[in-house]
Short mmCIF file of C-alpha atoms and ligand atoms in Angstrom, two decimals:
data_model
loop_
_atom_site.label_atom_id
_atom_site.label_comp_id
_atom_site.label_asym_id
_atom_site.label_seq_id
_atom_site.Cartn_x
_atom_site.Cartn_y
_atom_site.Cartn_z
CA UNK A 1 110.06 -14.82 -37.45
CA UNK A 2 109.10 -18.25 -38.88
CA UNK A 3 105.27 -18.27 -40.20
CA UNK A 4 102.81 -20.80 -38.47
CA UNK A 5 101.96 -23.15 -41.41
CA UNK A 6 98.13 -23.49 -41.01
CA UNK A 7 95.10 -25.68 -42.82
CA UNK A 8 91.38 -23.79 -42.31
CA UNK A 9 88.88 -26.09 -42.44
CA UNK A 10 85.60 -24.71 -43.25
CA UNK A 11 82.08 -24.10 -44.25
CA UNK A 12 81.84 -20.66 -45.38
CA UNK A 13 79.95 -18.63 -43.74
CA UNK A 14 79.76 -14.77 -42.93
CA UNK A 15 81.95 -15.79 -40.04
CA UNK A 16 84.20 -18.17 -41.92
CA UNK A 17 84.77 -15.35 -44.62
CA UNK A 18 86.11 -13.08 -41.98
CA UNK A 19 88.21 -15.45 -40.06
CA UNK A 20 89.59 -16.61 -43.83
CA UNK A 21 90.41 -12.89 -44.96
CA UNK A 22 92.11 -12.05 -41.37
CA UNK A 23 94.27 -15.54 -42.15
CA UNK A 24 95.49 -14.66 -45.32
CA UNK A 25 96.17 -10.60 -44.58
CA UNK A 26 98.07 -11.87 -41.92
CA UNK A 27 102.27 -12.34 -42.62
CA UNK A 28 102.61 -14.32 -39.65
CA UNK A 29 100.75 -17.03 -41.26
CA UNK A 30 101.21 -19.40 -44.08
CA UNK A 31 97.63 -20.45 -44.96
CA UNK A 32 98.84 -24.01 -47.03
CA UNK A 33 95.22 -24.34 -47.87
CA UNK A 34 91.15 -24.36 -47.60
CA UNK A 35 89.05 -27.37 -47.21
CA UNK A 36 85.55 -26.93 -47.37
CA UNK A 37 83.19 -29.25 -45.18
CA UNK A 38 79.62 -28.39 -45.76
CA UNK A 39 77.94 -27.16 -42.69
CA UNK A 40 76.33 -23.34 -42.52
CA UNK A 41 75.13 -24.13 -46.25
CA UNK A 42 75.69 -27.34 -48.65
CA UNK A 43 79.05 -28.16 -50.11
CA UNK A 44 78.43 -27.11 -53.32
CA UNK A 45 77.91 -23.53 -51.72
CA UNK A 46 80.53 -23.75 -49.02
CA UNK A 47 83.15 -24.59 -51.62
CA UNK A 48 81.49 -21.57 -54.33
CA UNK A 49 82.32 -19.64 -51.16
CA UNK A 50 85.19 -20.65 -50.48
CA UNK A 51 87.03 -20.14 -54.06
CA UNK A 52 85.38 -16.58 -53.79
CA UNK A 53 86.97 -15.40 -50.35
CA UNK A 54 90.10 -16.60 -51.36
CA UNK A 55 90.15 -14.95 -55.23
CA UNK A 56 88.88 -11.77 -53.17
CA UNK A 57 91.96 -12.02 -51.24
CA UNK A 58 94.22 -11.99 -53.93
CA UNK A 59 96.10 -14.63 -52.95
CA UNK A 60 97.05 -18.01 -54.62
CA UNK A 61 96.08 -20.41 -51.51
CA UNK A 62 94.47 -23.84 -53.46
CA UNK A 63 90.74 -24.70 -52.12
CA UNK A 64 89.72 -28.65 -51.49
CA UNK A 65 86.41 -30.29 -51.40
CA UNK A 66 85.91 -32.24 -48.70
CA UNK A 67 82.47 -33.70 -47.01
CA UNK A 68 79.02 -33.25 -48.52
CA UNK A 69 78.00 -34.50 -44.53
CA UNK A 70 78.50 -35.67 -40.84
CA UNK A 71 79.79 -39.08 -40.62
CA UNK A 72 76.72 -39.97 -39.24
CA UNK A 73 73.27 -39.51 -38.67
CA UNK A 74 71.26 -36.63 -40.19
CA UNK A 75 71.86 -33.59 -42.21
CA UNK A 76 72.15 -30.31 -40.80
CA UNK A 77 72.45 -26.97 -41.88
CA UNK A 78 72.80 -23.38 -40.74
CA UNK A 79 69.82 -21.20 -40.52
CA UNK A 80 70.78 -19.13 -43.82
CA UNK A 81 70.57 -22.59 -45.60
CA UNK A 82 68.82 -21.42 -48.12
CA UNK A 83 70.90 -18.91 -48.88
CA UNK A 84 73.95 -21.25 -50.35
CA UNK A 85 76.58 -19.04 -52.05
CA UNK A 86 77.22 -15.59 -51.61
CA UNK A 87 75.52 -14.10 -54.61
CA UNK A 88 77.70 -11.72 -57.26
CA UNK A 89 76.08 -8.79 -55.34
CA UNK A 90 77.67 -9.85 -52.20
CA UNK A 91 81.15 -10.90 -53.12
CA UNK A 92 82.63 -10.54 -56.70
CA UNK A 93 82.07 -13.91 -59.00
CA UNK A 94 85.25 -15.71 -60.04
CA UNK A 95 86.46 -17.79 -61.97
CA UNK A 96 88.41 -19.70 -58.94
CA UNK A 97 87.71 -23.54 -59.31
CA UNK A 98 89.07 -26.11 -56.18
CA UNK A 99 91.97 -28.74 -56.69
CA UNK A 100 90.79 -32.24 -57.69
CA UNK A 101 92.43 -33.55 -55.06
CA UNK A 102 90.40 -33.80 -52.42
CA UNK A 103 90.09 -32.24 -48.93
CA UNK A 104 90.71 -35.37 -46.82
CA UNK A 105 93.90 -36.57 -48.83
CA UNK A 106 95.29 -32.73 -48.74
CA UNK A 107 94.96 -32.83 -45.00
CA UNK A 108 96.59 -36.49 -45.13
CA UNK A 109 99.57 -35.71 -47.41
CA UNK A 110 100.48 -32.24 -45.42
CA UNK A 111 100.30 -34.14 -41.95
CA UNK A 112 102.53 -36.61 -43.36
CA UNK A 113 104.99 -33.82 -44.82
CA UNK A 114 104.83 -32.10 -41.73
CA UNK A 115 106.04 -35.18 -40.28
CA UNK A 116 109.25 -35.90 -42.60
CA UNK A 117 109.94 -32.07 -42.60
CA UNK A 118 109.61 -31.76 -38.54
CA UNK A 119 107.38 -28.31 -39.19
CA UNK A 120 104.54 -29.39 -38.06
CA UNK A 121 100.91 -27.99 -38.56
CA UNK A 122 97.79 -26.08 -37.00
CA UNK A 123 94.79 -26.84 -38.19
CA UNK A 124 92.33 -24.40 -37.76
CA UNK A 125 89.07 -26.07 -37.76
CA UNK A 126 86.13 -23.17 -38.28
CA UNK A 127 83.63 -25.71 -39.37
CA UNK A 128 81.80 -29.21 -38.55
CA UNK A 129 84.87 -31.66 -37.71
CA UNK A 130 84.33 -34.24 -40.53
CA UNK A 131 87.07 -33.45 -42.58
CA UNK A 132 89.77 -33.43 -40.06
CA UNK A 133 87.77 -36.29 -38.07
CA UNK A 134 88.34 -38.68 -41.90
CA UNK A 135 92.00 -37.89 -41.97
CA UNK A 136 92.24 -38.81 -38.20
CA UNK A 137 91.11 -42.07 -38.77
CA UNK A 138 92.45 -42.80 -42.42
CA UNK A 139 96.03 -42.40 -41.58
CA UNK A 140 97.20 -42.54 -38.02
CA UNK A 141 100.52 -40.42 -38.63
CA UNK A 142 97.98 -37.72 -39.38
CA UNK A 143 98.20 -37.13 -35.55
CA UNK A 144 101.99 -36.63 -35.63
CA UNK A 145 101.59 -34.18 -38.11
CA UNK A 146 99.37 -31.87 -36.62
CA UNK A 147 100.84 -29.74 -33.73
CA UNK A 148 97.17 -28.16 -32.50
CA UNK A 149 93.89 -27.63 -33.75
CA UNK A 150 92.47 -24.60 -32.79
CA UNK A 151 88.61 -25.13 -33.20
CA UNK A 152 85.42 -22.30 -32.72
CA UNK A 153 82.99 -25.06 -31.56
CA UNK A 154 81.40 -26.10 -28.16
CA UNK A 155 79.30 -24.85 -25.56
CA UNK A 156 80.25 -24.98 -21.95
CA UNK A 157 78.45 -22.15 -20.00
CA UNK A 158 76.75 -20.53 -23.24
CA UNK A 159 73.44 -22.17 -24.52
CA UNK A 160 73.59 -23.31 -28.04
CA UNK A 161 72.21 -21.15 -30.77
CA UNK A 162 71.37 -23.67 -33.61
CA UNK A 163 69.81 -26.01 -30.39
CA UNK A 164 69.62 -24.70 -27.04
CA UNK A 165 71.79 -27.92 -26.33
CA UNK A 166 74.76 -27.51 -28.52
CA UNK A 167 76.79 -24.86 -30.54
CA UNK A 168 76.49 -25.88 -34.30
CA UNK A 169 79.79 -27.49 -35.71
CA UNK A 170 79.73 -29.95 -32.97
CA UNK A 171 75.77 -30.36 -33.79
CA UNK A 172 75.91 -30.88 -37.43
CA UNK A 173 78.70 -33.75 -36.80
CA UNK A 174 78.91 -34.75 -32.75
CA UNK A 175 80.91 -38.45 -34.04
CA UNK A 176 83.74 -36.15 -35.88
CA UNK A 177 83.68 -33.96 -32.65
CA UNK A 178 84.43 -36.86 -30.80
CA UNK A 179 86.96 -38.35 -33.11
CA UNK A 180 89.05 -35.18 -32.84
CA UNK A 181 88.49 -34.71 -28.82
CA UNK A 182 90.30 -37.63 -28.46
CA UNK A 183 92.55 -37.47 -31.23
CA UNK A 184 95.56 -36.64 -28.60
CA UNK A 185 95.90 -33.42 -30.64
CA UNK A 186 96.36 -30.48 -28.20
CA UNK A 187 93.19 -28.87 -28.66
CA UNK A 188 92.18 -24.86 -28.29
CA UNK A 189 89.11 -24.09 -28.11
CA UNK A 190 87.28 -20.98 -28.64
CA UNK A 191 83.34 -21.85 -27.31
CA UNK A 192 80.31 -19.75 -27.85
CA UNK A 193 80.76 -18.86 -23.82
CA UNK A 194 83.80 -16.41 -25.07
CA UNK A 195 82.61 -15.84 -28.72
CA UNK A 196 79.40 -14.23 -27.85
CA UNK A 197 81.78 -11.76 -25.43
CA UNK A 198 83.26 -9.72 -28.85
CA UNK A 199 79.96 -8.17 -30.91
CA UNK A 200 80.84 -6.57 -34.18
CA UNK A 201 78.54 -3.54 -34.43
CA UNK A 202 77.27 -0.71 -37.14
CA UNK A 203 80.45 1.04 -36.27
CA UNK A 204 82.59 -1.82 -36.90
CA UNK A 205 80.69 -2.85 -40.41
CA UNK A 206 81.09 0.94 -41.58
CA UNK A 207 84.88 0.93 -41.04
CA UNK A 208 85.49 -2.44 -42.55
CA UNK A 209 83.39 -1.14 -45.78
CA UNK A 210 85.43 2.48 -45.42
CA UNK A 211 89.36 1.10 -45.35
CA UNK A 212 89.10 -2.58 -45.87
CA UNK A 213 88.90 -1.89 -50.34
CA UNK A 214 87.08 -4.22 -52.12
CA UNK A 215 87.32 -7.62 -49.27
CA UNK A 216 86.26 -4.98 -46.85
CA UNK A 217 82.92 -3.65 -48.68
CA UNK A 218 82.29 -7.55 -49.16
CA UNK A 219 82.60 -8.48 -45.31
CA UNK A 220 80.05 -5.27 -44.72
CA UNK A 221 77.77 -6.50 -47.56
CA UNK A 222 77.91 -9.75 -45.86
CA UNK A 223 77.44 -8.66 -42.44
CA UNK A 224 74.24 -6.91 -43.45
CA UNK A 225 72.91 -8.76 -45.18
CA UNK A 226 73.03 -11.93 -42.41
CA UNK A 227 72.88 -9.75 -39.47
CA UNK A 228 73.75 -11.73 -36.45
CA UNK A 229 72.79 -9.31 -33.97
CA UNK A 230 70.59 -10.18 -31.15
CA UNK A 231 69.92 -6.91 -28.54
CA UNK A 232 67.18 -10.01 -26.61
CA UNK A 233 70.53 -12.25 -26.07
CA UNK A 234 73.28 -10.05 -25.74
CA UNK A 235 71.95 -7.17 -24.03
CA UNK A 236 73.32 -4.96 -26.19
CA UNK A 237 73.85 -3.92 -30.19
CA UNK A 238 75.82 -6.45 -32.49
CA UNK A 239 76.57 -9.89 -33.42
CA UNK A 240 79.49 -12.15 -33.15
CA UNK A 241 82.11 -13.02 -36.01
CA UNK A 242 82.67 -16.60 -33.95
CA UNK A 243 85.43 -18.01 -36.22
CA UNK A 244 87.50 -15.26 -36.51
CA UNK A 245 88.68 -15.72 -32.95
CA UNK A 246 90.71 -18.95 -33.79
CA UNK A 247 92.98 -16.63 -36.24
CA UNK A 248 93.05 -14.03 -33.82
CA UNK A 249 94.52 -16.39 -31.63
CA UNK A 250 97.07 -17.27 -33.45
CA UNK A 251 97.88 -13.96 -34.19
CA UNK A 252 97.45 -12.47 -30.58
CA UNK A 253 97.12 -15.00 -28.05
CA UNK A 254 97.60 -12.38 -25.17
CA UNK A 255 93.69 -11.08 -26.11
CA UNK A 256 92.17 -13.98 -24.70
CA UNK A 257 92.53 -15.85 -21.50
CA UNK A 258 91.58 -19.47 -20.61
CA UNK A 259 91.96 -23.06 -18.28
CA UNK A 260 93.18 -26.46 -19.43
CA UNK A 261 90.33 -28.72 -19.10
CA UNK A 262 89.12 -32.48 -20.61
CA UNK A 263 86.45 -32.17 -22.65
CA UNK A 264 83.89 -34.46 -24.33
CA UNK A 265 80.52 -34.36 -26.48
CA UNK A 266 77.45 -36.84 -26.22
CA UNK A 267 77.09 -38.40 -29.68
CA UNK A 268 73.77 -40.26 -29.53
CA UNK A 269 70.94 -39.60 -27.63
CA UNK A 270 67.93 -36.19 -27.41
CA UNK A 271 71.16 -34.28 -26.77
CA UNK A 272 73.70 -35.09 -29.35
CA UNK A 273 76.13 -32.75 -30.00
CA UNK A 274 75.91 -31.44 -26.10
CA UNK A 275 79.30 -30.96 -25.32
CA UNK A 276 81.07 -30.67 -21.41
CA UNK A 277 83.79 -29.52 -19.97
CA UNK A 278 85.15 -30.72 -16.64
CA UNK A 279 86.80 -27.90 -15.08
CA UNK A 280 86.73 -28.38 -11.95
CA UNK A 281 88.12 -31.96 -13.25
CA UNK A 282 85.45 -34.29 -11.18
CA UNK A 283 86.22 -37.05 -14.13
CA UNK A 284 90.02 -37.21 -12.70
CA UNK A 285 90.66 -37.19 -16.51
CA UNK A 286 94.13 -35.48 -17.91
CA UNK A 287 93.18 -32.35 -20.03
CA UNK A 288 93.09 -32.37 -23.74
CA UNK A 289 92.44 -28.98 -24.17
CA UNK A 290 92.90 -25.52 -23.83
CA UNK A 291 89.48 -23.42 -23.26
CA UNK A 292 89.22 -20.09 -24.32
CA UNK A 293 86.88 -18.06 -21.41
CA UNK A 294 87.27 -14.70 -22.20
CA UNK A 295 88.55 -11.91 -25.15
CA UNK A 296 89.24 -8.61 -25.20
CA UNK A 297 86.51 -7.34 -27.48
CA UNK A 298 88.11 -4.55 -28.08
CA UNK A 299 91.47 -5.73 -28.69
CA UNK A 300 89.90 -8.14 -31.15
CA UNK A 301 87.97 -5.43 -33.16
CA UNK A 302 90.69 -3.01 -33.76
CA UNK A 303 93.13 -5.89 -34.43
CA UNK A 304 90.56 -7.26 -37.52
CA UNK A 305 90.00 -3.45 -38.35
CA UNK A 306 93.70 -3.12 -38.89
CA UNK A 307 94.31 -6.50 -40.87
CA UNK A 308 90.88 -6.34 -43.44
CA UNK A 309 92.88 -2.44 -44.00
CA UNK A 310 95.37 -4.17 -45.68
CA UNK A 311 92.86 -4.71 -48.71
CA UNK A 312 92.44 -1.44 -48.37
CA UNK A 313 96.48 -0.70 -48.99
CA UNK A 314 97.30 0.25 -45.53
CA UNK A 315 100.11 -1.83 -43.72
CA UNK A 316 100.10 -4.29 -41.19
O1 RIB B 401 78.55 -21.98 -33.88
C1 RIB B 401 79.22 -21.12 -34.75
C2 RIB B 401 79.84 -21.89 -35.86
O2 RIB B 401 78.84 -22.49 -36.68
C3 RIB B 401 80.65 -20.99 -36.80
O3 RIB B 401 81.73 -21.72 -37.31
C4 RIB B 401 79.66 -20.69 -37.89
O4 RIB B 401 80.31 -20.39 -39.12
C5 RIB B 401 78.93 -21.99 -38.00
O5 RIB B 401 79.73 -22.87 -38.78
CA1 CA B 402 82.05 -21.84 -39.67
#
């Protein structure tokens, strides 16, 4: 079985933690590396973050900087802002620095690798597109490079959560969004319309923390302590781990079910950062991506209850 050679680009993030630590417990996949973007929190914290998951991990995967901020227009940030890095408490310090090469040229060089080599990439992109959306434009062989991108962002059916009008990677950088969209790039996309369908509840937290060893306790710290949950919105108890669908999907693709649709995202306007999805294709426009509608919740829990065991010694 050859391992998919993946980039996650990312602004940890509870969820970007989660999805990171189901990545790299994973044998089917070669994580080559993690570029930070800020986004949920500033750079400084996302990459902190960052170098902590991975040293928690145990694994030797190098961690880039990448952008302090959207390509254009203003700064935003998660609501836990002022949070910034995990604290000690949360997730064990380390002594984990990044590479000084940065996050945009990493992404560059490995497209262009990928290209000479013929093994081509997935990028995984958990996080506001600038990173991905400055390679893109930088170096147009980038394209060639990259076999998919499997992206948690949009909002189709689902109101947005940071704005009711938009989900909040595609928010805190709608011009990247829109760079990538129509990159060419097969695109999958996992939108808040199927993330908010898989809730992570007490039960779930208590058996991460129980067989999931040290990266397990973390996640359940972590999930505490920025409780997602939302009984008004979803009816019912517990909140969603949004990112870690794009790893599940790589790992089980048969757990989620979806249509082939073009998409877009406004970029200026009271609405930036709204994006569409034409699937009942009115536009007469050829797809560019692959929607994700629905998950099987429970398929998805048990399979990231069984991968965080691994840090708690028990096998794949
Ligand atoms: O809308 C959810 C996305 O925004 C997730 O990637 C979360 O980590 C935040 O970045
Ligand atoms: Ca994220």
């Amino acid at each position: 079985m050859s391992r998919q050679r993946i980039i996650i680009d990312t602004d940890p993030g509870v969820d970007d933690a989660i999805a990171i630590l189901l990545a790299l417990a994973s044998p089917e996949l070669e994580v080559l590396g993690i570029t930070a973007v800020a986004g949920n929190v500033p750079l400084n914290a996302t990459l902190a973050n960052a170098c902590k998951i991975v040293a928690l991990s145990g694994r030797s995967v190098p961690v880039f900087a990448g952008a302090p901020g959207p390509l254009m227009g203003k700064q935003v940030y998660g609501r836990y802002a002022h949070v910034g890095a995990f604290s000690d408490d949360l997730m064990p310090a380390t002594e984990r620095q990044p590479q000084a090469e940065s996050a945009v040229t990493f992404i560059v060089r490995q497209a262009r690798q990928a290209v000479e080599s013929g093994e081509l990439l997935t990028l995984c992109a958990i996080g506001p597109m600038t990173n991905l959306a400055l390679a893109l434009v930088q170096d147009p062989l980038v394209s060639q490079g990259i076999s998919r991108i499997v992206t948690m962002s949009c909002a189709f059916t689902a109101l947005g959560h940071r704005v009711p009008w938009a989900e909040f990677n595609v928010y805190a950088d709608p011009h990247a969004a829109d760079v990538v969209f129509n990159s060419g790039i097969p695109l999958t996309v996992m939108p808040l319309d199927m993330t908010f369908q898989a809730l992570v509840t007490r039960d779930h937290i208590q058996d991460f923390e129980q067989r999931g060893g040290a990266a397990g306790r973390a996640v359940a710290a972590l999930l505490r302590r920025f409780d997602r949950s939302d009984i008004k919105r979803y009816g019912r108890e517990g909140g969603p781990v949004h990112d870690a669908t794009t790893i599940a999907w790589l790992l089980a693709p048969q757990l989620f079910s979806g249509v082939q649709s073009r998409i877009g995202v406004a970029t200026s306007g009271p609405t930036a950062g709204y994006t569409w999805a034409d699937f009942h294709c009115k536009q007469q426009e050829p797809p560019n991506a692959d929607v994700m509608q629905t998950i099987d919740e429970s398929g998805f829990l048990d399979l990231l209850s069984q991968r965080l065991a691994v840090y708690g010694g028990s096998e794949t």
